[in-house]
mmCIF file of C-alpha atoms in Angstrom:
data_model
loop_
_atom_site.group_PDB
_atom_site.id
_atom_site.type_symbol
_atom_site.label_atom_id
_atom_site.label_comp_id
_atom_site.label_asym_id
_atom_site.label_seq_id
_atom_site.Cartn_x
_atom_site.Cartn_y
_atom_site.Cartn_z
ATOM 1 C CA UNK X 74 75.265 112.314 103.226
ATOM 2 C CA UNK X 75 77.895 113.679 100.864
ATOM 3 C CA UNK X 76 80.050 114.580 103.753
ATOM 4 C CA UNK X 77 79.855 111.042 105.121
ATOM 5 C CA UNK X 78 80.698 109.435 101.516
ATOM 6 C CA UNK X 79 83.588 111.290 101.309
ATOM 7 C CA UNK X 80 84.833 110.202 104.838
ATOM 8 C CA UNK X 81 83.996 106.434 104.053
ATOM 9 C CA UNK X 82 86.132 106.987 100.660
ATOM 10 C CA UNK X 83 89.203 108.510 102.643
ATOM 11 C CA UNK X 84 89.225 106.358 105.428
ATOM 12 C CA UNK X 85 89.408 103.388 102.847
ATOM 13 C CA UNK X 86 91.905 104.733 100.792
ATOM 14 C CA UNK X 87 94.315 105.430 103.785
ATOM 15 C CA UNK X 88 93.892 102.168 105.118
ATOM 16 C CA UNK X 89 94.665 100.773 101.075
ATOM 17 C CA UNK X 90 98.289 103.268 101.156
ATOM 18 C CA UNK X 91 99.042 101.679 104.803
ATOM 19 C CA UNK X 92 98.783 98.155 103.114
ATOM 20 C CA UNK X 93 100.856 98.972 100.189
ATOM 21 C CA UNK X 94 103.218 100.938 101.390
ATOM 22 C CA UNK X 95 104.059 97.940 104.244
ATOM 23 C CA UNK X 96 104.120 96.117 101.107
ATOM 24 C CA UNK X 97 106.480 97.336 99.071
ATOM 25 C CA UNK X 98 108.515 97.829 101.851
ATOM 26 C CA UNK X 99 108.784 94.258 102.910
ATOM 27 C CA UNK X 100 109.276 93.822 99.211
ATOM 28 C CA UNK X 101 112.316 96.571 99.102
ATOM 29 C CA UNK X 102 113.690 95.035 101.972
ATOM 30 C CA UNK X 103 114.951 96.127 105.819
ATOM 31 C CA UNK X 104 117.607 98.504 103.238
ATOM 32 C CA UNK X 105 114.750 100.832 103.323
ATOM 33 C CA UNK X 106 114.529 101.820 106.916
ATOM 34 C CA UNK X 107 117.950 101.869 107.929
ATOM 35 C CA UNK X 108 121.145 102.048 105.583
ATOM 36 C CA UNK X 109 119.509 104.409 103.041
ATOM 37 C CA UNK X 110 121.620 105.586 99.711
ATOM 38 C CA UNK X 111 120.331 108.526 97.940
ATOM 39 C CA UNK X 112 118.760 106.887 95.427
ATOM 40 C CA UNK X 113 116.546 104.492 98.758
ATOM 41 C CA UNK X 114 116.246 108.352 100.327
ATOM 42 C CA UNK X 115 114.660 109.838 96.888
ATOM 43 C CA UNK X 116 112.008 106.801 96.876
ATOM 44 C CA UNK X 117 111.084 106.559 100.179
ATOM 45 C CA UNK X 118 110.483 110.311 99.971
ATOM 46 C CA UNK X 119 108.466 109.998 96.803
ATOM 47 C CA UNK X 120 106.365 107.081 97.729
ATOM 48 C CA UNK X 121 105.471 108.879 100.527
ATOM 49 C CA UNK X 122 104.403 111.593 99.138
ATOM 50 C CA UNK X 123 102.376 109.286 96.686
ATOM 51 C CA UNK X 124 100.896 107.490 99.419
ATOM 52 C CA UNK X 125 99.260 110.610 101.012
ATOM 53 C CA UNK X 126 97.574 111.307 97.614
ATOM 54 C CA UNK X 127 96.619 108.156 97.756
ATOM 55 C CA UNK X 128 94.776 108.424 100.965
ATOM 56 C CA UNK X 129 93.364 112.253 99.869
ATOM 57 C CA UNK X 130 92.668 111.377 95.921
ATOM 58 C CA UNK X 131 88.945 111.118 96.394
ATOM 59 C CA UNK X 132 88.305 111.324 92.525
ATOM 60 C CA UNK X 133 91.235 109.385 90.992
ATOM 61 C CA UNK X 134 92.591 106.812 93.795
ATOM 62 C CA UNK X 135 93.646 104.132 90.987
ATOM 63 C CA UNK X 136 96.553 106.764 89.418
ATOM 64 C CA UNK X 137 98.533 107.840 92.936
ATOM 65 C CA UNK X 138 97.944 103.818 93.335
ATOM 66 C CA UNK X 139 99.702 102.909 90.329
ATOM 67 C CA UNK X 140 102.435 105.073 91.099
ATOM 68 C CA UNK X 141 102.653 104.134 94.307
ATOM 69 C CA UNK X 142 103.597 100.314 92.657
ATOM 70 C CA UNK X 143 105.640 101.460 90.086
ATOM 71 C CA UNK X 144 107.904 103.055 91.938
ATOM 72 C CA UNK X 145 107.520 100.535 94.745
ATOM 73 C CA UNK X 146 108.978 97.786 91.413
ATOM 74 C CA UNK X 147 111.031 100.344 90.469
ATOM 75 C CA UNK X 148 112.909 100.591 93.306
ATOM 76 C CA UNK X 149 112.560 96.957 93.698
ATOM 77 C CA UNK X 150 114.362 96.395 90.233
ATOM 78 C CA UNK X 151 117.199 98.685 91.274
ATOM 79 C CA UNK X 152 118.302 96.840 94.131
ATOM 80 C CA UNK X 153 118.225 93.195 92.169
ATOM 81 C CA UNK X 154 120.522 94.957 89.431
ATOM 82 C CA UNK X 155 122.852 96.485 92.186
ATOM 83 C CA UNK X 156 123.083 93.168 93.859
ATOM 84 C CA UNK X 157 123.682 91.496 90.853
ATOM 85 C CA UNK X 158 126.410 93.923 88.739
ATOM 86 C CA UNK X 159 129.534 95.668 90.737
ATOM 87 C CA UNK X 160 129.017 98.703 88.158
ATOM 88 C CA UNK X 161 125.425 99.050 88.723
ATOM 89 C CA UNK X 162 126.148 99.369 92.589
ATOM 90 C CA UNK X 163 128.734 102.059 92.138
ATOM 91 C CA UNK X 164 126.924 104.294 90.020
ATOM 92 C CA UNK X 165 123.752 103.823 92.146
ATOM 93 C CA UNK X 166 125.151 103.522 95.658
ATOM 94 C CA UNK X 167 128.272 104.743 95.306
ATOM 95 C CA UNK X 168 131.633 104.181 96.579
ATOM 96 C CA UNK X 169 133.051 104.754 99.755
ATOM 97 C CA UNK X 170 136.241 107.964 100.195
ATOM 98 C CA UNK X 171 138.517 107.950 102.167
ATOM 99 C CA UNK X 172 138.792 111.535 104.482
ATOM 100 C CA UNK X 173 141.549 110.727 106.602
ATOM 101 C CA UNK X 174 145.185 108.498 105.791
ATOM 102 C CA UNK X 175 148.002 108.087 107.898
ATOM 103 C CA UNK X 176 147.855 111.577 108.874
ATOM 104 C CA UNK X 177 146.334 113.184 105.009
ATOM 105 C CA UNK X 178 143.459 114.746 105.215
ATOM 106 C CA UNK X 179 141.955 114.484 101.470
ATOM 107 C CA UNK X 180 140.742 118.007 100.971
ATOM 108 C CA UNK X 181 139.230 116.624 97.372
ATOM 109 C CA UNK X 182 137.156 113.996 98.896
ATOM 110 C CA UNK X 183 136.270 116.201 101.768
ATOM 111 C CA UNK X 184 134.804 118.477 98.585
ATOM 112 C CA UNK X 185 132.909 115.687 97.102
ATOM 113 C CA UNK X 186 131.453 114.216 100.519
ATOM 114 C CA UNK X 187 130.330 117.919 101.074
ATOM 115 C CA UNK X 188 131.869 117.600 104.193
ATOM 116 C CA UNK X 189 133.767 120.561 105.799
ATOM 117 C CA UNK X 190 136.197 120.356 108.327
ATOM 118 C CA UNK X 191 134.223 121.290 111.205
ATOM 119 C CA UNK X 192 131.869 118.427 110.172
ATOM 120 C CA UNK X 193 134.437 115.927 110.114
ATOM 121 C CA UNK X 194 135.662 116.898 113.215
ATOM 122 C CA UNK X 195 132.132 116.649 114.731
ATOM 123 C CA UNK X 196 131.738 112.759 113.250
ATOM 124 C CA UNK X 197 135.526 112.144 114.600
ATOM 125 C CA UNK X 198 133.911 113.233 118.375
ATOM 126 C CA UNK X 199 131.212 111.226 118.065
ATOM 127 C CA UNK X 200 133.119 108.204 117.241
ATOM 128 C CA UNK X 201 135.220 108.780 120.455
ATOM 129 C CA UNK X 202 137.596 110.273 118.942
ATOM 130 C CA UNK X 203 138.786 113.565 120.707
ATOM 131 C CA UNK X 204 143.008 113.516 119.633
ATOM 132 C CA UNK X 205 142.944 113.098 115.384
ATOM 133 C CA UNK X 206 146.277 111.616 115.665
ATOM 134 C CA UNK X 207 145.002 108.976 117.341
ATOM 135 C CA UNK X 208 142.743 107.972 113.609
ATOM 136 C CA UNK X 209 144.759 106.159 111.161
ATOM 137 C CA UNK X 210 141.851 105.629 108.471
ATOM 138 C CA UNK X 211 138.765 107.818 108.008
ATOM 139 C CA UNK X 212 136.045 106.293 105.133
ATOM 140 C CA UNK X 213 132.772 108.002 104.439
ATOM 141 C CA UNK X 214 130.367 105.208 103.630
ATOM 142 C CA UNK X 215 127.753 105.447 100.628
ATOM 143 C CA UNK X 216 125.166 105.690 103.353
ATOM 144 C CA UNK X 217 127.011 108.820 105.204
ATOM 145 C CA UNK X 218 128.040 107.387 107.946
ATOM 146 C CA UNK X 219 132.014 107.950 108.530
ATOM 147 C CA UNK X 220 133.915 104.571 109.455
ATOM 148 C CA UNK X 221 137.125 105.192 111.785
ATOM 149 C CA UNK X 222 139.914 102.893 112.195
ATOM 150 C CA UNK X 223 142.338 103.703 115.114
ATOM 151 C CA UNK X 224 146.094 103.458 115.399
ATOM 152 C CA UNK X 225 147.646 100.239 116.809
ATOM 153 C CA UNK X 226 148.890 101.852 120.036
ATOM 154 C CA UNK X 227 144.860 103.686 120.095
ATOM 155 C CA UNK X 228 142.032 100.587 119.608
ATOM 156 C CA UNK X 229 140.630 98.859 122.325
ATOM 157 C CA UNK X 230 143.185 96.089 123.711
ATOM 158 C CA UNK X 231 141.375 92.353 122.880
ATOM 159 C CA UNK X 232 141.559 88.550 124.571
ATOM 160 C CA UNK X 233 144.397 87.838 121.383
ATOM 161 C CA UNK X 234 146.810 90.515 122.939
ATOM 162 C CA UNK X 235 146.605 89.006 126.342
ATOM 163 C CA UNK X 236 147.206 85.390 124.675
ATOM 164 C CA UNK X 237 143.730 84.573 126.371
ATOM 165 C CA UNK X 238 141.309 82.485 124.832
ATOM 166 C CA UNK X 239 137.846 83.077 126.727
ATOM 167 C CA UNK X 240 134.828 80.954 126.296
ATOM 168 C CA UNK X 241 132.851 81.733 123.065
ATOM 169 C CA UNK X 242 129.376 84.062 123.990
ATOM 170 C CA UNK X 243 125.981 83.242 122.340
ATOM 171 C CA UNK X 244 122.843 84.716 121.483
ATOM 172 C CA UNK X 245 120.034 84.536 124.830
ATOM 173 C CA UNK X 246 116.698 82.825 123.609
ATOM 174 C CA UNK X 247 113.662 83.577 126.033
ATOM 175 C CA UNK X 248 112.757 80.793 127.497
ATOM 176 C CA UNK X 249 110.244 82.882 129.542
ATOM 177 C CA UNK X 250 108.288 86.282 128.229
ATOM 178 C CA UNK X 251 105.407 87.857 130.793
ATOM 179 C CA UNK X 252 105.023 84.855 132.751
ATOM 180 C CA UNK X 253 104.726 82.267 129.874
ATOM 181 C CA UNK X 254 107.571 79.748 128.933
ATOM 182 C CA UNK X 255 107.963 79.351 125.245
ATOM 183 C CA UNK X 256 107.823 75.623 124.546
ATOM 184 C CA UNK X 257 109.469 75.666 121.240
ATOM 185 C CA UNK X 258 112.199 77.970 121.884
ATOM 186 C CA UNK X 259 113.205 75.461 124.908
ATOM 187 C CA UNK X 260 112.636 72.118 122.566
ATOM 188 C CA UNK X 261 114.362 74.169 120.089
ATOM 189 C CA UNK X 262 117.386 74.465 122.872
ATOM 190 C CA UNK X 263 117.436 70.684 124.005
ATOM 191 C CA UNK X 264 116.232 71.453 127.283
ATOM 192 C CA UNK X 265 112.789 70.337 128.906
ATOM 193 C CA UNK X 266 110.169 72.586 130.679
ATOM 194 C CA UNK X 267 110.703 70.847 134.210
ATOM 195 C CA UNK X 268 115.059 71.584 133.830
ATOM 196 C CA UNK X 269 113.285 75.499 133.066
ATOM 197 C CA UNK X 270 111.378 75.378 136.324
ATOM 198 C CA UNK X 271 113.815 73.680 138.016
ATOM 199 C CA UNK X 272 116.462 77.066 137.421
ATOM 200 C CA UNK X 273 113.501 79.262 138.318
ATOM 201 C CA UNK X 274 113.035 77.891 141.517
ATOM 202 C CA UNK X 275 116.730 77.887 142.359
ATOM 203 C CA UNK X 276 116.353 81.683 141.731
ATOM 204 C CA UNK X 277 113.829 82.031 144.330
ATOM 205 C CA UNK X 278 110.576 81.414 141.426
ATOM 206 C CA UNK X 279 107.670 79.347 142.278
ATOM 207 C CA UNK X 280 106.309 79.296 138.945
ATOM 208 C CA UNK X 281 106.828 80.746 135.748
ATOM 209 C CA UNK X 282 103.907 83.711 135.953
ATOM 210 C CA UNK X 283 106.121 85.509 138.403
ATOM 211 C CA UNK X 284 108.891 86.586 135.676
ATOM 212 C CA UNK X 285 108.654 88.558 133.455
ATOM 213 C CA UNK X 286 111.597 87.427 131.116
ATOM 214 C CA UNK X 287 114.032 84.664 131.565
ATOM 215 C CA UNK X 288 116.948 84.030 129.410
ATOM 216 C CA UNK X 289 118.995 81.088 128.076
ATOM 217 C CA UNK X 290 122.726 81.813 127.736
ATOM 218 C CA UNK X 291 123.348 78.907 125.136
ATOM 219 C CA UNK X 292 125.140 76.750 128.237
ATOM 220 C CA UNK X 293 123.829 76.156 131.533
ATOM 221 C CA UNK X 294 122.606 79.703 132.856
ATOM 222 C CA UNK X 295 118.777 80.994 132.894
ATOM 223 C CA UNK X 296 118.856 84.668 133.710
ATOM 224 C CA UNK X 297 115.262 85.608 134.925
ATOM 225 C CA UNK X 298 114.087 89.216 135.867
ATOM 226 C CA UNK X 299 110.839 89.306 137.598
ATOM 227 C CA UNK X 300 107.012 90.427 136.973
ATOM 228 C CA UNK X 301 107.876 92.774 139.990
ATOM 229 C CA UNK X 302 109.649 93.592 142.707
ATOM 230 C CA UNK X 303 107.201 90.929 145.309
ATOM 231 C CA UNK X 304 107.623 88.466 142.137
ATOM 232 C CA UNK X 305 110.336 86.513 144.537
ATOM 233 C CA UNK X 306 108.796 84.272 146.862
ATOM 234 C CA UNK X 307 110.767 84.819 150.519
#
């Protein structure tokens, strides 16, 4: 029975660290998934780690628990006072260095971004960037990633150098997902259910079941994919 107790206990416990560590990660914000500084890195790691004891700790759950929340606040805290005071953010987050200036390569900041040059090199490759001289600016950002900003003659020509002024894009909204509409995201666009069906059947749609998605291009164009390839009607 003992070995069945202790199963109950764990299995109760892990499910408690799942539901506080989704927690206090809604409550650090999206900044903890993606965009990490060191200081995000050295919490996420740690409350990690706390949250396994958590879900192990069969005689003491309540103290990897209250860890778990302080540094869940802690971390919390920190990110209020960096949002909040310019000084704060540069000692915790840190500031960005420029690598790379109208043909300078800053060996010093290269030092302090622990960054060697066949590093650098890599990150200018990845970026697309195969001919250095082509890089006017090179920033490492406090969350590692290196930002590159081409030479005039270099970046990717836009509508402004052609004097054109194309139509402005916007966002799709589903109108349709697996063979439902979405009533509020079409109310929500001005548009009525029959005007929906209306564009499917155009497309070659009897009904709505037979897409899969359908999307709204903010004007007058409903772009639907179907369930499958027999979705079509002939």
């Amino acid at each position: 029975m003992e070995i069945f107790k202790n199963i109950g206990i764990t299995a109760i416990t892990s499910v408690v660290s799942i539901v506080v560590l989704f927690l206090l990660t809604k409550l650090m914000g999206s900044k903890q998934v993606s965009q990490m500084t060191a200081f995000d890195y050295i919490v996420g790691i740690t409350i990690g780690s706390v949250a396994a004891e958590l879900a192990t700790d069969l005689e003491e759950p309540t103290q990897p628990l209250t860890a778990l929340i302080i540094y869940g606040f802690a971390a919390f805290g920190i990110s209020v006072l960096t949002s909040k005071s310019i000084r704060a953010r540069g000692a915790v987050t840190g500031k960005p260095l420029i690598l790379l200036e109208d043909g300078v390569i800053f060996r010093e900041n290269l030092k302090k971004a622990r960054l060697d040059l066949n590093e650098f090199l890599t990150y200018t490759r990845m970026s697309g960037y195969f001919d250095l001289s082509q890089v006017q600016t090179a920033v490492l950002e406090h969350n590692g990633v290196v930002s590159f900003l081409p030479k005039e003659p270099y970046r990717p020509a836009t509508p402004s150098d052609m004097d054109l002024k194309p139509k402005q894009s916007h966002v799709q909204m589903p109108f349709v997902i697996d063979g439902k509409l979405l009533p509020k995201n079409i109310a929500q666009a001005g548009k009525e259910e029959a005007w929906v069906r209306r564009m499917l059947l155009k497309q070659g749609y009897r009904d709505e079941r037979a897409v899969f998605l359908a999307l709204w291009d903010g004007d007058s164009k409903l772009t639907a994919f179907p369930m499958d390839r027999t979705a079509l009607s002939s």
